[in-house]
XYZ file of C-alpha atoms in Angstrom:
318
model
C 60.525 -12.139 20.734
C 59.875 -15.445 21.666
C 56.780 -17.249 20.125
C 54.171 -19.182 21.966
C 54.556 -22.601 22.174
C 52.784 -25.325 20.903
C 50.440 -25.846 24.464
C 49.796 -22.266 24.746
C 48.048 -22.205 21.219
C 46.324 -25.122 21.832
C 45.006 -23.861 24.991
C 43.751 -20.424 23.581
C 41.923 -22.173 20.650
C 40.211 -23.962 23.048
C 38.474 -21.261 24.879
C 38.181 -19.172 21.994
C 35.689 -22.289 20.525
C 32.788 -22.018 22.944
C 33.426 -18.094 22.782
C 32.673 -18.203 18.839
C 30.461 -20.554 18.903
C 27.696 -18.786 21.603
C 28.229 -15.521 19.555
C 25.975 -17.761 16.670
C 22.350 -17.678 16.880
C 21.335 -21.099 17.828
C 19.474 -23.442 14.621
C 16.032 -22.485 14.167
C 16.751 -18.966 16.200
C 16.918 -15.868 13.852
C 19.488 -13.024 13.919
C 17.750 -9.486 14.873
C 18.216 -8.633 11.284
C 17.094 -10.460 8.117
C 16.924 -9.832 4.602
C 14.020 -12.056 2.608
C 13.909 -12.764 -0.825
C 10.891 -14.699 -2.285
C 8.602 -15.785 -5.511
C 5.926 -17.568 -6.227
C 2.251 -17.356 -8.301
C -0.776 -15.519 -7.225
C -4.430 -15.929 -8.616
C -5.085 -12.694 -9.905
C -8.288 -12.639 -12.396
C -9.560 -8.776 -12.924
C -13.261 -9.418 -13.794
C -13.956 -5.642 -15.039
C -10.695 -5.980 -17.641
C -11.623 -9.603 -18.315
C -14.879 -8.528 -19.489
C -13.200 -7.668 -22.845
C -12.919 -11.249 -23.466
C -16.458 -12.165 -23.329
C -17.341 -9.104 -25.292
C -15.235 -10.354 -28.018
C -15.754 -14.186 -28.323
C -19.566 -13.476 -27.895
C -18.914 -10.651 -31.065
C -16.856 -13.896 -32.999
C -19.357 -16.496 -31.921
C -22.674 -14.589 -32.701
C -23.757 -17.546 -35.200
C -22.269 -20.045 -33.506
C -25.502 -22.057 -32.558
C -26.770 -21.311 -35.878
C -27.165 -24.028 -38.595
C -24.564 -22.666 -41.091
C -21.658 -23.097 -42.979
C -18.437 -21.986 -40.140
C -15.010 -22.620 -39.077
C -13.105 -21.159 -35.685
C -9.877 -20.561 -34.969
C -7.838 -20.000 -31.552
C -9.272 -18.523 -28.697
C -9.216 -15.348 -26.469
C -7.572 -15.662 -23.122
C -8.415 -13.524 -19.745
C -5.706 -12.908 -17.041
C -5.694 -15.283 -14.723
C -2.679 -15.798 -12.511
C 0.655 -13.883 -11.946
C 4.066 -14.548 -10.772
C 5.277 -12.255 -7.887
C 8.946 -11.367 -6.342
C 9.215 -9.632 -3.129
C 11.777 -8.688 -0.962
C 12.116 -7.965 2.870
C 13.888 -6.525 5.639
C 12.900 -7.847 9.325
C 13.656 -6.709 12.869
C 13.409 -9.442 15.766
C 11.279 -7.829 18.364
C 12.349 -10.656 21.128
C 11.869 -14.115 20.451
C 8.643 -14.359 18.855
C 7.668 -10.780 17.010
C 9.324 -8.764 14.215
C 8.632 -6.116 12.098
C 9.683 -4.792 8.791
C 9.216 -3.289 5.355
C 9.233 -5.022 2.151
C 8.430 -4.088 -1.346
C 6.309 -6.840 -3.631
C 5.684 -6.567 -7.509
C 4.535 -8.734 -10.326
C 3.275 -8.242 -13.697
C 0.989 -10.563 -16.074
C 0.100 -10.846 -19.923
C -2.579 -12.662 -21.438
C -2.101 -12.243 -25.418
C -4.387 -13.689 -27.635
C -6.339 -14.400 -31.163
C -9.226 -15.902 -32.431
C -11.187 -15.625 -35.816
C -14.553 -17.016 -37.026
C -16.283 -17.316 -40.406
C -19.747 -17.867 -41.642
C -21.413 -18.530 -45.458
C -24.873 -19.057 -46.159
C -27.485 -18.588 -48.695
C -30.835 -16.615 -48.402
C -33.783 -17.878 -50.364
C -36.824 -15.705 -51.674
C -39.319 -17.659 -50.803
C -41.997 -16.438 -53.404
C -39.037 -16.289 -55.924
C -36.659 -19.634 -55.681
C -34.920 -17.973 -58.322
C -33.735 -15.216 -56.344
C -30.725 -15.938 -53.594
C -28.559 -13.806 -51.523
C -24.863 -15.489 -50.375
C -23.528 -13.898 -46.966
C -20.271 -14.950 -46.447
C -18.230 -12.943 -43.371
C -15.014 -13.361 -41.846
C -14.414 -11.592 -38.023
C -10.682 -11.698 -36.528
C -9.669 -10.217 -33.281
C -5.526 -10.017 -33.599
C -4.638 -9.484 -30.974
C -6.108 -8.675 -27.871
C -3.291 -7.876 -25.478
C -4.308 -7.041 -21.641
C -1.806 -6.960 -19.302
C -1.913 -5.898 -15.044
C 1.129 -4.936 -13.626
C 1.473 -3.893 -9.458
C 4.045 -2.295 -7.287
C 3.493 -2.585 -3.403
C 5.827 -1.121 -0.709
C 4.535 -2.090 2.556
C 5.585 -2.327 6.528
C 4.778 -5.394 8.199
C 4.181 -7.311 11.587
C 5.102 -11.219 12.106
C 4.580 -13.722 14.894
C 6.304 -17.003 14.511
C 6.852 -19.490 17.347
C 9.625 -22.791 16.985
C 8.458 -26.326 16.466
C 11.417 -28.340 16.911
C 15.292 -27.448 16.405
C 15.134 -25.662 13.155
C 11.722 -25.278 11.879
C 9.168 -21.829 12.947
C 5.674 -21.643 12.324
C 3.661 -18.369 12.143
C 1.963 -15.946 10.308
C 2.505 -12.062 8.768
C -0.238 -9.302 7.968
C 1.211 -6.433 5.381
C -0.029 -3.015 4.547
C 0.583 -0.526 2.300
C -0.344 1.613 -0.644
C -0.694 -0.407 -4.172
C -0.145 1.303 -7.255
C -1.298 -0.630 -10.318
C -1.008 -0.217 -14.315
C -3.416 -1.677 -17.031
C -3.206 -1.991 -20.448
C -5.697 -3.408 -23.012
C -4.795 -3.514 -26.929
C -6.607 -4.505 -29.591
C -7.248 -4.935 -33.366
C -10.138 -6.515 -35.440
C -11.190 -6.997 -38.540
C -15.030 -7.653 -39.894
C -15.092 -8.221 -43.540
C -17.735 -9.457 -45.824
C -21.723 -9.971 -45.436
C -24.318 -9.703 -47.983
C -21.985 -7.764 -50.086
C -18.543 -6.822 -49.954
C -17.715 -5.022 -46.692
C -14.138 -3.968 -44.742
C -14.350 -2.903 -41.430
C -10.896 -2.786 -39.538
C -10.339 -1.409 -35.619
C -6.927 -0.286 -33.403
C -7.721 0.085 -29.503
C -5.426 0.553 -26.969
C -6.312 1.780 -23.451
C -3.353 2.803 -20.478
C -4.335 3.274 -16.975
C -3.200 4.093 -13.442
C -4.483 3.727 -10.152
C -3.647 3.735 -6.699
C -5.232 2.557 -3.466
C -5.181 0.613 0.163
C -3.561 -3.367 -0.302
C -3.505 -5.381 2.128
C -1.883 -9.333 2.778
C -2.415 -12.338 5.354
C 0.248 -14.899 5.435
C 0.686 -18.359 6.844
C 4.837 -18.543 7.103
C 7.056 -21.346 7.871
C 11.165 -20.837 7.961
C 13.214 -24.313 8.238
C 16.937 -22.799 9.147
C 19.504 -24.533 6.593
C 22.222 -22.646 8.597
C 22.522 -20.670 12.059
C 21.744 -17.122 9.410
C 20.138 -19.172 6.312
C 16.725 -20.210 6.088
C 13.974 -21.310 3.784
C 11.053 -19.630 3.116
C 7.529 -21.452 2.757
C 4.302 -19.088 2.712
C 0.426 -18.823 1.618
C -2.183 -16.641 2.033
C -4.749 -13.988 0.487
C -3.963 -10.377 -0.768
C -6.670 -8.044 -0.123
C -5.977 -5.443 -3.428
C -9.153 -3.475 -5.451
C -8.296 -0.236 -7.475
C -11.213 1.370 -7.581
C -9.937 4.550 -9.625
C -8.264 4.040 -12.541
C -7.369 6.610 -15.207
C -5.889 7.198 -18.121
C -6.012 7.258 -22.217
C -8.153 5.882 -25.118
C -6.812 5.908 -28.804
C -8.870 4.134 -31.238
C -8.722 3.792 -34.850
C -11.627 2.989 -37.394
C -11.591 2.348 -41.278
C -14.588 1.260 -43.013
C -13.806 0.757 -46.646
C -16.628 -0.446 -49.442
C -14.556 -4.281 -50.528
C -14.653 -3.075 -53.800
C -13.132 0.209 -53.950
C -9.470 0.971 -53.248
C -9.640 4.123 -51.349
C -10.592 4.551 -47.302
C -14.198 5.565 -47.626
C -14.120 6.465 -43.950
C -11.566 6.793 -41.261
C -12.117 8.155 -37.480
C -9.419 8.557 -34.831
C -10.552 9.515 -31.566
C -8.457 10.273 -28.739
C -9.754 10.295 -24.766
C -8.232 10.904 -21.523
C -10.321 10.225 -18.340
C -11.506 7.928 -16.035
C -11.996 4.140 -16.920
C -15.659 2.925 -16.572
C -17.816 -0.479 -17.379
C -19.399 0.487 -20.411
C -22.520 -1.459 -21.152
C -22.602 -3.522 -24.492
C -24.743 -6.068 -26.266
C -24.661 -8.148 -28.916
C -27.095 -9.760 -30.969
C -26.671 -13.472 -31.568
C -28.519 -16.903 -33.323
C -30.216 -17.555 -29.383
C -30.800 -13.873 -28.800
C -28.771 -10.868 -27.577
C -26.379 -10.969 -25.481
C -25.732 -8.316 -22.595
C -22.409 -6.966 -20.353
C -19.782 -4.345 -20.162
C -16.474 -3.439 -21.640
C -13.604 -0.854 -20.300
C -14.405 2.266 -21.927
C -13.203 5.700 -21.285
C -15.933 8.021 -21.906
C -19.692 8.086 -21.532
C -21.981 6.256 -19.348
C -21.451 3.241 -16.890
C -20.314 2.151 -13.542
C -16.940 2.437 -12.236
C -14.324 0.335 -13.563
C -12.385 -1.908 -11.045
C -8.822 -3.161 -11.409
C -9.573 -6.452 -9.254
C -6.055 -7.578 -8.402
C -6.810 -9.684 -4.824
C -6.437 -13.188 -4.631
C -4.506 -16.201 -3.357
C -1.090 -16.597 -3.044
C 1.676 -18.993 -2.851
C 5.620 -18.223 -2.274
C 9.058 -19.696 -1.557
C 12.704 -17.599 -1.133
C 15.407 -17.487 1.431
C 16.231 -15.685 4.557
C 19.872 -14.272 4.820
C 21.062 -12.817 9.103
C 22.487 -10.062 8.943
């Protein structure tokens, strides 16, 4: 068989360029499909499981103000941000819509510890002879809580081109959140006016579920005719109002002097979480809020997970 010669080639690679190269989306255009991958950090602050750390440093700080012998150490932390990952898959609805599905999780941890001590003396004042010493030591080590969210959702966008390679627009998501909590904690109160040893093990699990929600600003700058990068913002509408799940809480109070446990209770709970009121009475006065409890009497507890975010990631044609 005789082989082509050296024009013909030449000839077909020729048309077969322009062929190729109009089968490629044009820069800044996107293919009909698209896979996104993205993270960032989200302000996430849950006030209701947050309230745990005011309850506590309030309990460490009672004589803070007071005009006594004391010493501090570390400090309790609340949750406060996040870092999320998502992932997408888009379908080009002409030149300027899409829609999708995508699936969005993140977890976050604040661990902490703190302690506090206090010595004074008490004077009879009829009787200078007579004197009382208190000397106390509180600890919380360590109070644990942590959030963690999964959120499938489906998705519209609208973006519009602003140049050769860069799109500007925006996305709303929706979907059904389902969210964890866990708070864990141990303290110790020893000491007083005589010698005292009071030592406590909480943890609490819960689950809820409900409607999320996100608004996006998006930009895409194409790096290639099916890679792009990924710039977005916006706020993430996401309250759990139900959240359930277990108590299991350990107390020992033992006299300082003696060896054995003079008391030990270990309760167990199952049920819905709540805001259980509190107070706690300090040098300026006492001191009111809530805690999450499971059990008993108070408002419903609300795993506050909305926010703003802020996220980068690529964008791979299909």
């Amino acid at each position: 068989m005789p082989r082509p010669s050296r024009r013909t080639v030449v000839l077909v690679a020729l048309l077969a360029w322009p062929l190729a190269a109009a089968a490629q989306p044009a820069p800044g255009a996107l293919p009909a499909w698209h896979i996104e991958a993205l993270a960032g950090v989200a302000g996430v602050a849950p006030a209701d499981l947050n309230a745990r750390v005011a309850y506590d440093s309030t309990w460490l700080d009672y004589l803070r103000t007071a005009q006594v012998t004391q010493q501090h150490d570390g400090a309790l932390t609340a949750v406060e941000d996040a870092v999320p990952f998502a992932v997408r898959l888009k379908r080009r609805l002409g030149r300027r819509w899409s829609v999708g599905a995508g699936f969005s999780y993140f977890s976050s941890e604040a661990a902490s510890s703190a302690s506090a001590s206090y010595r004074y003396t008490v004077v009879d004042p009829n009787a200078q002879e007579y004197q009382r010493a208190f000397v106390q030591s509180l600890e919380v080590d360590p109070l644990v809580l942590e959030v963690r969210d999964y959120f499938p959702y489906g998705l519209v966008g609208y973006d519009a081109g602003l140049g050769g390679r860069l799109r500007l627009g925006g996305l709303l998501a929706a979907g059904w959140s389902i969210a964890d909590c866990t708070l864990t904690r141990s303290s110790k109160a020893l000491g007083g006016f005589y010698p005292f040893d009071r030592r406590t093990d909480l943890e609490m699990t819960g689950r809820g579920s409900g409607f999320a929600a996100d608004a996006l600003i998006t930009a895409r700058l194409a790096l290639t005719a099916r890679v792009g990068l990924l710039v977005e913002g916006g706020f993430a509408w996401n309250d759990v109002t139900h959240v359930s799940g277990t108590l299991a809480s350990t107390q020992r109070i033992q006299d300082g002097e003696a060896t054995e446990v003079e008391l030990e209770q270990v309760a167990r709970t199952d049920g819905r979480w709540i805001n259980q009121p509190v107070s706690v009475q300090t040098a300026t006065g006492p001191w009111r809020g809530t805690i999450p409890w499971i059990g008993g009497q108070g408002s419903p507890f609300t795993l506050n997970l909305s926010g703003w975010h802020w996220q980068a990631g690529v964008s791979f044609g299909l």
